[in-house]
XYZ file of C-alpha atoms in Angstrom:
670
model
C -156.383 113.264 -107.361
C -158.949 115.544 -105.782
C -161.905 113.441 -104.775
C -164.632 113.929 -107.358
C -167.674 111.817 -106.562
C -168.386 111.654 -110.288
C -165.020 110.428 -111.482
C -164.732 106.673 -110.857
C -166.395 103.252 -111.029
C -167.103 99.739 -109.493
C -168.450 96.383 -110.837
C -169.028 92.806 -109.610
C -169.768 90.224 -112.284
C -172.197 87.721 -110.713
C -174.731 85.376 -112.176
C -178.413 85.182 -111.381
C -178.960 88.913 -110.992
C -181.337 89.433 -113.878
C -184.088 87.414 -112.247
C -184.121 89.407 -109.000
C -186.417 92.350 -108.415
C -184.664 95.619 -108.924
C -184.909 99.157 -107.643
C -183.539 101.446 -110.380
C -182.118 104.850 -109.524
C -180.921 107.112 -112.321
C -178.900 110.305 -111.855
C -177.578 112.855 -114.321
C -174.094 114.407 -114.546
C -174.145 118.167 -115.134
C -171.031 120.144 -115.960
C -171.622 123.879 -115.506
C -175.328 123.091 -115.882
C -174.859 121.219 -119.167
C -175.791 117.534 -119.491
C -172.572 115.528 -119.563
C -173.489 111.974 -118.610
C -175.472 109.787 -116.203
C -175.368 107.092 -113.546
C -177.821 104.210 -113.284
C -177.834 102.093 -110.141
C -179.848 98.858 -109.985
C -180.391 97.384 -106.494
C -181.675 93.795 -106.547
C -183.366 91.910 -103.712
C -180.579 89.322 -103.655
C -178.023 91.864 -102.374
C -176.438 92.675 -105.702
C -175.942 96.142 -107.092
C -175.194 96.972 -110.709
C -174.070 100.478 -111.685
C -173.393 102.067 -115.022
C -171.645 105.444 -115.001
C -170.311 107.646 -117.762
C -169.694 111.244 -118.636
C -168.021 113.107 -121.461
C -165.467 115.847 -120.769
C -164.098 117.068 -124.115
C -163.638 113.528 -125.357
C -162.312 112.336 -122.042
C -164.293 110.756 -119.261
C -165.026 107.332 -117.716
C -167.450 104.704 -118.944
C -167.878 102.057 -116.288
C -169.991 99.085 -115.383
C -169.733 98.003 -111.780
C -171.299 95.259 -109.746
C -171.207 94.817 -105.985
C -172.261 92.053 -103.672
C -173.682 93.579 -100.513
C -173.821 91.499 -97.336
C -176.810 91.383 -94.999
C -175.134 93.830 -92.598
C -174.638 96.348 -95.434
C -170.931 95.748 -95.874
C -169.505 95.050 -99.327
C -168.296 91.480 -99.929
C -167.278 91.799 -103.568
C -166.721 94.364 -106.282
C -165.883 94.150 -109.956
C -165.284 97.189 -112.183
C -164.881 97.117 -115.943
C -164.725 99.769 -118.624
C -162.411 102.730 -119.095
C -161.127 105.525 -116.877
C -161.066 109.288 -117.460
C -158.199 109.085 -119.970
C -159.759 105.987 -121.655
C -157.379 103.527 -120.062
C -158.808 100.049 -119.508
C -160.380 99.336 -116.101
C -160.541 95.765 -114.798
C -160.748 95.849 -111.024
C -161.948 93.337 -108.455
C -162.326 93.037 -104.701
C -163.427 90.102 -102.559
C -163.793 89.580 -98.843
C -163.766 86.034 -97.444
C -164.111 86.071 -93.695
C -161.269 88.197 -92.363
C -159.320 88.046 -95.604
C -159.639 90.848 -98.137
C -158.134 90.647 -101.630
C -158.123 93.142 -104.460
C -156.590 93.605 -107.868
C -156.527 96.481 -110.311
C -154.123 97.984 -112.846
C -151.700 99.041 -110.100
C -152.396 96.768 -107.104
C -152.606 93.036 -106.416
C -152.883 92.624 -102.658
C -154.388 90.530 -99.852
C -154.753 91.391 -96.208
C -156.048 89.828 -93.007
C -158.426 92.263 -91.365
C -158.340 92.719 -87.605
C -161.413 94.993 -87.699
C -164.011 96.184 -90.182
C -162.743 98.054 -93.240
C -164.089 99.401 -96.517
C -162.324 98.889 -99.814
C -162.392 102.043 -101.946
C -161.920 101.262 -105.614
C -159.134 102.849 -107.606
C -161.841 103.611 -110.173
C -165.266 103.943 -108.586
C -168.696 105.352 -109.383
C -170.558 107.991 -107.357
C -172.702 105.140 -106.018
C -169.701 103.577 -104.330
C -169.454 106.608 -102.061
C -173.052 105.983 -101.044
C -172.085 102.507 -99.896
C -169.119 103.996 -98.096
C -171.254 106.686 -96.465
C -173.730 104.103 -95.167
C -170.878 102.082 -93.694
C -169.362 105.180 -92.055
C -172.731 106.274 -90.647
C -173.185 102.837 -89.121
C -169.628 102.874 -87.721
C -170.278 106.109 -85.845
C -167.709 108.594 -84.548
C -164.798 106.132 -84.603
C -165.130 105.728 -88.376
C -163.664 102.945 -90.484
C -160.371 101.877 -91.922
C -160.165 102.393 -95.658
C -158.469 99.802 -97.816
C -155.778 99.952 -98.918
C -154.882 102.903 -96.645
C -156.346 105.596 -94.432
C -159.360 106.077 -92.226
C -162.624 107.952 -92.743
C -165.717 109.033 -90.834
C -169.049 110.571 -91.738
C -170.681 113.614 -90.153
C -174.280 114.667 -90.731
C -174.478 118.434 -91.259
C -178.135 119.090 -91.884
C -181.364 118.355 -93.712
C -183.298 120.037 -96.489
C -186.689 119.562 -98.119
C -186.520 119.729 -101.907
C -188.935 119.409 -104.797
C -188.580 117.873 -108.204
C -190.678 116.391 -110.965
C -190.966 113.017 -109.127
C -192.152 114.786 -105.968
C -190.883 116.196 -102.675
C -187.971 114.674 -100.752
C -186.140 115.211 -97.519
C -182.386 114.963 -98.091
C -179.416 115.060 -95.732
C -175.974 116.531 -96.207
C -173.022 114.460 -95.007
C -169.361 115.378 -94.768
C -166.983 112.477 -95.394
C -163.739 113.158 -93.557
C -160.397 111.524 -94.362
C -160.733 111.038 -98.120
C -159.337 114.340 -99.317
C -157.616 117.520 -98.111
C -160.974 118.943 -97.042
C -164.282 117.191 -96.296
C -166.069 115.567 -99.236
C -169.804 116.280 -99.335
C -172.589 113.890 -100.252
C -176.382 114.209 -100.228
C -178.544 111.177 -99.317
C -182.308 110.779 -99.251
C -184.503 109.358 -96.455
C -183.497 105.785 -97.336
C -179.803 106.723 -97.438
C -179.894 106.429 -101.228
C -177.813 108.645 -103.471
C -179.393 112.028 -104.105
C -176.558 114.338 -105.207
C -172.917 115.322 -105.114
C -172.713 119.026 -105.723
C -169.993 121.425 -106.857
C -170.129 124.682 -108.746
C -168.213 122.963 -111.560
C -169.738 119.508 -111.879
C -172.614 117.852 -110.054
C -174.385 114.504 -110.070
C -178.062 114.625 -109.086
C -181.014 112.234 -109.009
C -182.939 112.433 -112.266
C -185.757 114.942 -112.091
C -184.215 117.031 -109.301
C -181.745 119.272 -111.121
C -183.841 122.234 -110.064
C -182.903 121.437 -106.435
C -179.176 121.979 -107.023
C -179.181 125.709 -106.169
C -180.753 124.972 -102.776
C -178.302 122.133 -102.160
C -175.425 124.366 -103.223
C -176.503 127.175 -100.914
C -176.571 124.939 -97.862
C -173.349 123.189 -98.776
C -171.590 126.479 -99.521
C -172.653 127.757 -96.098
C -170.927 124.794 -94.450
C -167.813 125.227 -96.570
C -167.651 128.945 -95.821
C -167.896 128.275 -92.086
C -164.967 125.865 -92.279
C -162.957 128.312 -94.387
C -163.653 131.195 -91.992
C -162.642 129.117 -88.982
C -159.410 128.109 -90.741
C -158.632 131.702 -91.738
C -159.200 132.979 -88.224
C -156.921 130.316 -86.718
C -154.089 130.470 -89.237
C -153.864 134.128 -90.294
C -151.775 136.647 -88.409
C -152.919 140.171 -89.355
C -150.101 142.724 -89.610
C -151.550 145.747 -87.833
C -148.323 147.727 -87.637
C -144.831 147.926 -89.166
C -142.857 144.676 -89.492
C -139.108 144.398 -89.969
C -137.943 141.164 -91.580
C -134.240 141.038 -90.714
C -131.254 138.737 -91.083
C -132.196 137.528 -94.577
C -130.649 137.086 -98.020
C -132.973 139.254 -100.117
C -133.420 138.337 -103.791
C -134.708 140.901 -106.273
C -135.820 139.074 -109.468
C -135.679 142.167 -111.683
C -131.935 142.609 -111.114
C -131.098 139.003 -110.238
C -129.133 140.248 -107.229
C -129.135 138.768 -103.746
C -128.308 141.040 -100.825
C -126.772 139.365 -97.772
C -127.402 140.587 -94.236
C -130.481 142.357 -95.533
C -133.699 143.566 -94.001
C -137.079 144.594 -95.355
C -139.418 146.988 -93.572
C -143.104 146.672 -94.426
C -146.168 148.576 -93.311
C -149.781 148.695 -94.413
C -149.172 145.861 -96.872
C -146.305 147.532 -98.753
C -142.521 147.605 -98.627
C -141.290 150.794 -96.964
C -137.558 150.145 -97.179
C -135.173 147.353 -98.194
C -131.442 146.884 -98.183
C -128.563 146.236 -95.833
C -129.950 145.947 -92.327
C -127.419 148.362 -90.895
C -128.551 151.097 -93.295
C -132.260 150.908 -92.479
C -134.030 153.358 -90.167
C -136.614 151.467 -88.159
C -139.456 153.222 -86.274
C -139.752 152.559 -82.559
C -142.186 149.802 -81.664
C -141.751 147.949 -84.966
C -142.381 144.208 -84.747
C -139.380 142.112 -85.793
C -139.152 138.800 -87.624
C -135.717 137.212 -87.560
C -135.244 135.425 -90.901
C -132.434 133.260 -89.586
C -130.318 133.887 -92.655
C -132.971 132.454 -94.964
C -133.703 133.413 -98.582
C -136.333 136.149 -98.968
C -137.972 136.724 -102.331
C -141.286 137.961 -103.795
C -144.251 135.626 -103.719
C -144.684 133.228 -106.642
C -147.254 133.542 -109.449
C -149.241 130.679 -110.957
C -150.477 132.039 -114.263
C -152.647 129.032 -115.123
C -155.007 128.145 -112.311
C -158.610 126.986 -111.938
C -159.478 128.079 -108.439
C -162.449 126.038 -107.256
C -161.227 123.397 -104.772
C -161.799 124.271 -101.127
C -158.132 123.520 -100.320
C -156.732 125.496 -103.273
C -156.185 128.746 -101.396
C -154.446 127.079 -98.456
C -152.257 125.051 -100.841
C -151.235 128.139 -102.765
C -150.289 130.265 -99.780
C -148.542 127.333 -98.035
C -146.475 126.770 -101.187
C -145.546 130.429 -101.528
C -147.971 131.267 -104.353
C -149.392 134.700 -103.582
C -151.003 135.477 -106.955
C -152.831 133.270 -109.465
C -154.498 133.888 -112.793
C -157.712 131.893 -113.071
C -158.237 130.837 -116.678
C -161.749 129.377 -116.513
C -164.243 129.185 -113.697
C -167.817 129.724 -112.652
C -167.818 133.556 -112.533
C -170.239 134.217 -109.646
C -168.689 131.485 -107.490
C -165.171 132.762 -108.138
C -166.267 136.327 -107.317
C -167.539 135.106 -103.940
C -164.251 133.318 -103.200
C -162.268 136.453 -104.030
C -164.531 138.541 -101.821
C -164.065 136.118 -98.919
C -160.285 135.985 -99.319
C -159.907 139.735 -99.446
C -162.146 140.091 -96.361
C -159.868 137.592 -94.549
C -162.721 135.087 -94.273
C -160.770 132.584 -96.349
C -157.119 131.930 -97.068
C -155.858 132.374 -100.590
C -153.787 134.275 -103.102
C -154.667 137.344 -105.109
C -156.751 136.185 -108.089
C -156.701 137.669 -111.601
C -159.756 136.629 -113.623
C -159.803 135.431 -117.224
C -163.045 134.367 -118.874
C -163.350 131.366 -121.175
C -165.364 131.275 -124.420
C -165.877 128.034 -126.363
C -168.058 126.856 -129.162
C -170.945 124.390 -128.769
C -170.502 120.742 -129.644
C -169.554 117.335 -128.245
C -166.124 118.549 -127.115
C -167.204 121.881 -125.650
C -165.359 122.985 -122.556
C -166.977 123.194 -119.106
C -168.577 126.625 -119.463
C -171.898 128.272 -120.164
C -170.139 130.776 -122.445
C -170.639 128.874 -125.720
C -170.562 131.116 -128.801
C -171.622 130.023 -132.283
C -171.786 133.487 -133.795
C -170.474 137.033 -133.352
C -173.529 138.226 -131.437
C -173.085 135.537 -128.781
C -169.360 136.187 -128.596
C -169.899 139.934 -128.152
C -172.333 139.290 -125.323
C -169.853 137.084 -123.447
C -166.958 139.500 -123.994
C -169.093 142.362 -122.677
C -170.154 140.355 -119.620
C -166.593 139.369 -118.789
C -165.320 142.922 -119.196
C -168.071 144.284 -116.997
C -167.351 141.770 -114.204
C -163.661 142.538 -113.817
C -162.156 139.860 -116.065
C -158.916 141.026 -117.671
C -158.499 138.384 -120.342
C -160.459 136.180 -122.716
C -159.405 132.572 -123.073
C -160.523 131.066 -126.376
C -161.087 127.327 -126.261
C -160.748 124.460 -128.701
C -164.266 124.286 -130.186
C -164.482 127.927 -131.319
C -164.928 128.135 -135.094
C -161.682 129.340 -136.654
C -163.557 132.044 -138.575
C -165.009 133.362 -135.292
C -161.685 133.591 -133.479
C -160.452 136.898 -135.047
C -163.786 138.549 -134.262
C -163.477 137.533 -130.595
C -159.955 138.938 -130.516
C -161.129 142.265 -131.941
C -163.993 142.461 -129.477
C -161.731 141.657 -126.525
C -159.032 144.111 -127.533
C -161.655 146.840 -127.987
C -162.537 146.301 -124.315
C -158.881 146.390 -123.244
C -158.764 142.626 -122.608
C -155.894 140.291 -123.457
C -156.609 137.292 -125.676
C -155.158 133.826 -125.117
C -156.175 130.205 -125.168
C -155.972 126.868 -126.823
C -155.468 127.023 -130.553
C -158.951 126.182 -131.924
C -159.387 122.970 -133.890
C -158.631 123.244 -137.604
C -156.354 126.232 -136.950
C -152.580 126.462 -136.597
C -150.796 128.251 -133.783
C -149.402 130.691 -136.324
C -152.902 131.531 -137.580
C -154.049 131.943 -133.978
C -151.382 134.606 -133.401
C -151.887 136.235 -136.776
C -155.560 136.636 -135.959
C -155.044 138.413 -132.671
C -153.943 136.066 -129.874
C -151.587 137.629 -127.360
C -150.750 134.360 -125.651
C -150.960 130.604 -126.113
C -151.761 128.161 -123.325
C -149.863 124.831 -123.200
C -146.639 123.960 -125.019
C -148.328 121.139 -126.949
C -150.417 123.742 -128.774
C -147.233 125.197 -130.251
C -145.915 121.769 -131.239
C -149.169 120.958 -133.021
C -148.299 123.808 -135.406
C -145.846 121.347 -137.004
C -148.194 118.352 -136.957
C -151.082 119.941 -138.864
C -150.720 117.368 -141.623
C -151.339 114.617 -139.028
C -153.937 116.129 -136.689
C -156.240 119.072 -137.221
C -159.173 118.294 -134.939
C -157.569 119.085 -131.590
C -160.803 119.267 -129.551
C -160.293 115.708 -128.311
C -157.380 114.024 -126.461
C -155.705 113.847 -129.900
C -154.017 117.086 -128.879
C -152.101 114.999 -126.345
C -151.687 111.631 -128.007
C -150.403 113.126 -131.279
C -147.494 114.651 -129.326
C -146.729 111.219 -127.914
C -146.898 109.590 -131.303
C -145.200 112.240 -133.458
C -143.768 114.936 -131.210
C -140.243 113.533 -131.128
C -140.036 113.906 -134.912
C -140.193 117.717 -134.664
C -136.719 119.090 -135.392
C -136.285 122.112 -133.154
C -133.311 123.215 -135.201
C -135.177 123.187 -138.496
C -135.733 126.444 -140.423
C -139.507 126.041 -140.060
C -139.332 125.875 -136.265
C -136.787 128.652 -135.916
C -138.766 130.940 -138.209
C -141.946 130.293 -136.218
C -140.187 131.035 -132.918
C -138.779 134.248 -134.395
C -142.315 135.144 -135.479
C -143.579 134.677 -131.887
C -140.754 136.876 -130.607
C -141.494 139.587 -133.180
C -145.210 139.557 -132.323
C -144.541 139.674 -128.582
C -146.534 136.456 -128.057
C -146.498 135.083 -124.524
C -146.363 131.305 -123.921
C -147.833 129.571 -120.868
C -146.146 126.118 -121.216
C -147.649 124.151 -118.253
C -145.089 121.389 -118.857
C -145.673 119.942 -115.387
C -149.316 119.132 -116.163
C -148.159 116.816 -118.968
C -145.424 115.018 -117.047
C -147.394 112.259 -115.404
C -149.819 112.218 -118.344
C -147.029 111.248 -120.744
C -144.668 109.330 -118.442
C -147.035 107.632 -116.018
C -148.598 104.251 -116.614
C -150.044 101.534 -114.362
C -147.691 100.722 -111.462
C -145.108 103.139 -112.898
C -146.062 106.706 -111.929
C -144.402 109.654 -113.565
C -141.864 111.681 -111.579
C -144.027 114.779 -111.128
C -144.863 114.209 -107.438
C -141.859 112.102 -106.464
C -140.281 114.840 -104.363
C -143.367 115.301 -102.165
C -145.014 111.858 -102.312
C -144.430 110.967 -98.644
C -145.862 114.306 -97.496
C -149.289 113.692 -99.031
C -152.329 111.942 -97.540
C -152.397 108.192 -98.062
C -155.327 108.429 -100.477
C -153.341 110.808 -102.689
C -150.254 108.621 -102.484
C -152.288 105.693 -103.721
C -153.528 107.612 -106.731
C -150.033 108.783 -107.623
C -148.398 105.386 -107.184
C -151.014 103.768 -109.389
C -149.903 105.791 -112.405
C -153.622 106.204 -113.128
C -153.163 109.748 -114.434
C -151.296 108.616 -117.506
C -152.551 108.481 -121.060
C -153.405 104.975 -122.394
C -150.079 104.221 -124.061
C -149.986 101.241 -126.381
C -147.261 98.611 -125.832
C -144.108 99.701 -127.577
C -145.036 103.409 -127.538
C -143.482 104.210 -124.165
C -140.228 105.515 -125.659
C -142.071 107.664 -128.200
C -144.189 109.277 -125.504
C -141.137 109.844 -123.323
C -139.274 111.441 -126.228
C -142.317 113.498 -127.179
C -142.525 114.865 -123.665
C -138.824 115.654 -123.667
C -139.348 117.606 -126.875
C -141.882 119.762 -125.009
C -139.254 120.600 -122.403
C -136.675 121.296 -125.093
C -139.129 123.586 -126.885
C -139.516 125.673 -123.720
C -135.740 126.082 -123.622
C -135.706 127.179 -127.263
C -138.412 129.755 -126.590
C -136.432 131.221 -123.703
C -133.143 131.385 -125.610
C -134.955 133.013 -128.512
C -136.424 135.766 -126.344
C -140.035 134.600 -126.350
C -141.780 135.607 -123.128
C -142.790 132.747 -120.814
C -145.094 132.745 -117.797
C -145.242 130.151 -115.057
C -148.486 128.174 -114.925
C -149.490 124.726 -113.701
C -153.114 124.046 -114.712
C -153.093 122.011 -111.499
C -152.520 122.271 -107.751
C -150.290 125.333 -107.846
C -149.108 125.260 -104.245
C -147.829 121.728 -104.736
C -147.083 121.710 -108.470
C -145.517 125.067 -109.263
C -142.171 124.010 -107.818
C -142.084 121.121 -110.310
C -142.953 123.488 -113.164
C -140.011 125.664 -112.221
C -137.688 122.661 -111.930
C -138.670 121.671 -115.469
C -137.777 125.146 -116.732
C -134.320 124.627 -115.235
C -134.218 121.233 -116.974
C -135.006 123.108 -120.205
C -131.803 125.089 -119.766
C -133.157 128.268 -118.167
C -130.871 129.589 -115.407
C -132.504 129.385 -111.944
C -132.367 133.166 -111.395
C -134.252 133.682 -114.643
C -136.790 131.010 -113.694
C -137.487 132.869 -110.452
C -137.887 136.096 -112.437
C -140.367 134.351 -114.778
C -142.372 133.160 -111.750
C -142.515 136.630 -110.164
C -141.598 139.888 -111.882
C -142.107 138.717 -115.480
C -145.510 137.197 -114.769
C -146.490 140.387 -112.980
C -145.419 142.287 -116.085
C -147.661 140.211 -118.368
C -150.492 140.982 -115.966
C -149.541 144.729 -116.094
C -148.696 144.732 -112.419
C -144.888 144.879 -112.479
C -144.879 148.421 -111.035
C -146.334 147.063 -107.799
C -145.610 143.318 -107.671
C -142.696 140.980 -108.173
C -139.815 142.925 -106.598
C -138.322 143.631 -103.218
C -138.224 147.407 -103.502
C -139.833 150.387 -101.731
C -143.413 151.002 -102.753
C -144.019 147.404 -103.916
C -146.758 145.269 -102.388
C -145.345 143.155 -99.588
C -146.011 139.718 -101.084
C -142.938 137.875 -99.787
C -141.794 134.356 -98.984
C -139.065 133.182 -96.680
C -137.341 130.050 -97.962
C -134.763 127.623 -96.558
C -131.808 127.075 -98.883
C -131.120 128.952 -102.119
C -133.339 128.316 -105.161
C -130.950 130.350 -107.325
C -128.592 127.371 -106.914
C -131.025 124.498 -106.340
C -134.582 125.038 -107.563
C -135.842 122.186 -105.368
C -135.344 124.532 -102.395
C -138.360 126.537 -103.559
C -140.472 123.864 -101.831
C -138.991 124.860 -98.452
C -141.205 127.885 -97.860
C -141.357 128.705 -94.156
C -143.172 132.045 -93.864
C -145.493 133.814 -96.295
C -146.364 137.494 -96.179
C -149.325 138.409 -98.351
C -149.523 142.162 -98.003
C -151.071 142.833 -94.572
C -151.251 139.247 -93.380
C -148.710 136.626 -92.349
C -148.829 132.814 -92.550
C -146.808 129.885 -91.241
C -146.433 127.454 -94.167
C -146.109 124.342 -91.993
C -149.336 125.087 -90.110
C -151.203 125.668 -93.356
C -150.094 122.348 -94.816
C -150.913 120.508 -91.592
C -154.415 121.995 -91.557
C -155.251 120.067 -94.741
C -153.446 116.851 -93.908
C -150.150 117.444 -95.724
C -146.808 117.111 -93.951
C -144.707 120.298 -94.023
C -141.631 120.485 -96.176
C -138.595 119.108 -94.305
């Protein structure tokens, strides 16, 4: 749902275009500096615009042809989009404006509306070029902005200019912030003619052909703007704890013991817990600040053990949702290091971040990383670099040669690093563990162990669709499954299931979204609500396969329950927006049959243990770091209450959850 200017498409099928003169603009899509796709925009003198856009992301990615009819005043009269979306679902979208009447149709919407004032239709699946058209309209509209169809409002703000050089020559480009489309401003670079020049991020960028060398300069200026916004937000929303604080009148839950102490209090100072227990038994120094918990539930901060921390709103989302520690499992190392530095210096808001470095193999399905190893020498270099830069774990990805995997494990272990990841293609989960893996990411990777006769190349989306097609046939009570689970227990293998990240993927389809965000739908910005309601995040399920995919997904949940009952260690991870999504992950563990108290232990003390931090994190006990959350209700009885975080203490700083959510356009939990 996060706005990515390179993730959608628009098309208007009109006759007579071929004969008009055209201005052709071609841009390239770069993922972590690697060529991943392109956009070609053709502006004709008759007011038509044709755009082709595509990129490849491990076998996923859109391929779109869009045509627009642009009116004399620059507004868009008609759009038609055809092709496929990120998950290869069919795209057939149209928009038309006739006077004051606007009509549009796509896989999830079929609407008409009489317009009382100017508005801009934003496609459900649109190309980067569409945001150029939007930006021009917003610039023309001025400070009051424009209504966005079907919902919301937006405005553009010019932030600065920059002179850049490329093979075609020098250009002066301008940076614009588009407000109202996402949780934080969306950035877009335009040239002197207000043509598309670039959309930049440290992960994936789209840039005018011949100007890739300008991206570092664009990134530096854009990062400066983003850092200023982050620093302003941190200053306004962080309360530093400069002296002792007594949190009193709470029900204190200690995950290690599973016990809840009523009428409790916790005394913290200098970021750590000094004392905890019955309030009447505590000795409190004179002058101590007091926070009355109002009888609420106090517990350690949550851990998201599968994060990718690169969105500008990620830190605010995590802290607002009670997530005080995350493990980042693949990122741009220097960019992540800067974010960590800013957070720890209180110039940004965010959780504690544990770094894991990804290594993949080269090829058409390579992951978004520069760490691509085809031999042991390359692998050793990447392991050494990650170890030297404070990474604690190596995540092996799907395109690594099976014969190279054990060497990477040996290298990592020699450096004191854990080893985890996707099971590489042409390898079983059992072989992955036998050859040195300490942990497996994603529950589908374990299920594929029993589908090796049907799918071996798991670099592509086949690692998802095969679960939908065949997953329900896996008998969790069979000797083969039980023996494998016992093997995982005996080896001490950790599993990071991320069941929530598959929920809408397997259960959502056009006009019928999955249930993953149902509990918080009305709290989200209108643009996010639209994306969720569309069901656009679902896999392209063939007619008649809906039940199979639903049953395959249920088998994932059941497998998590089997792992827990068998003593296999589980950690809580989302591979998504942790501050919003982790609660759903924990609810699904309860649905798998894990008692709520044990789920809370998994999401705190147990995860800290896997990260070798359980002597300092994950408990309410003297000497432990004061990462604490104050919650309405009782998640040991109703896991849904974990969404009702009111106050977050992250060591030596305090946050109001409601104010954090409001700062990024999300309504606080009721």
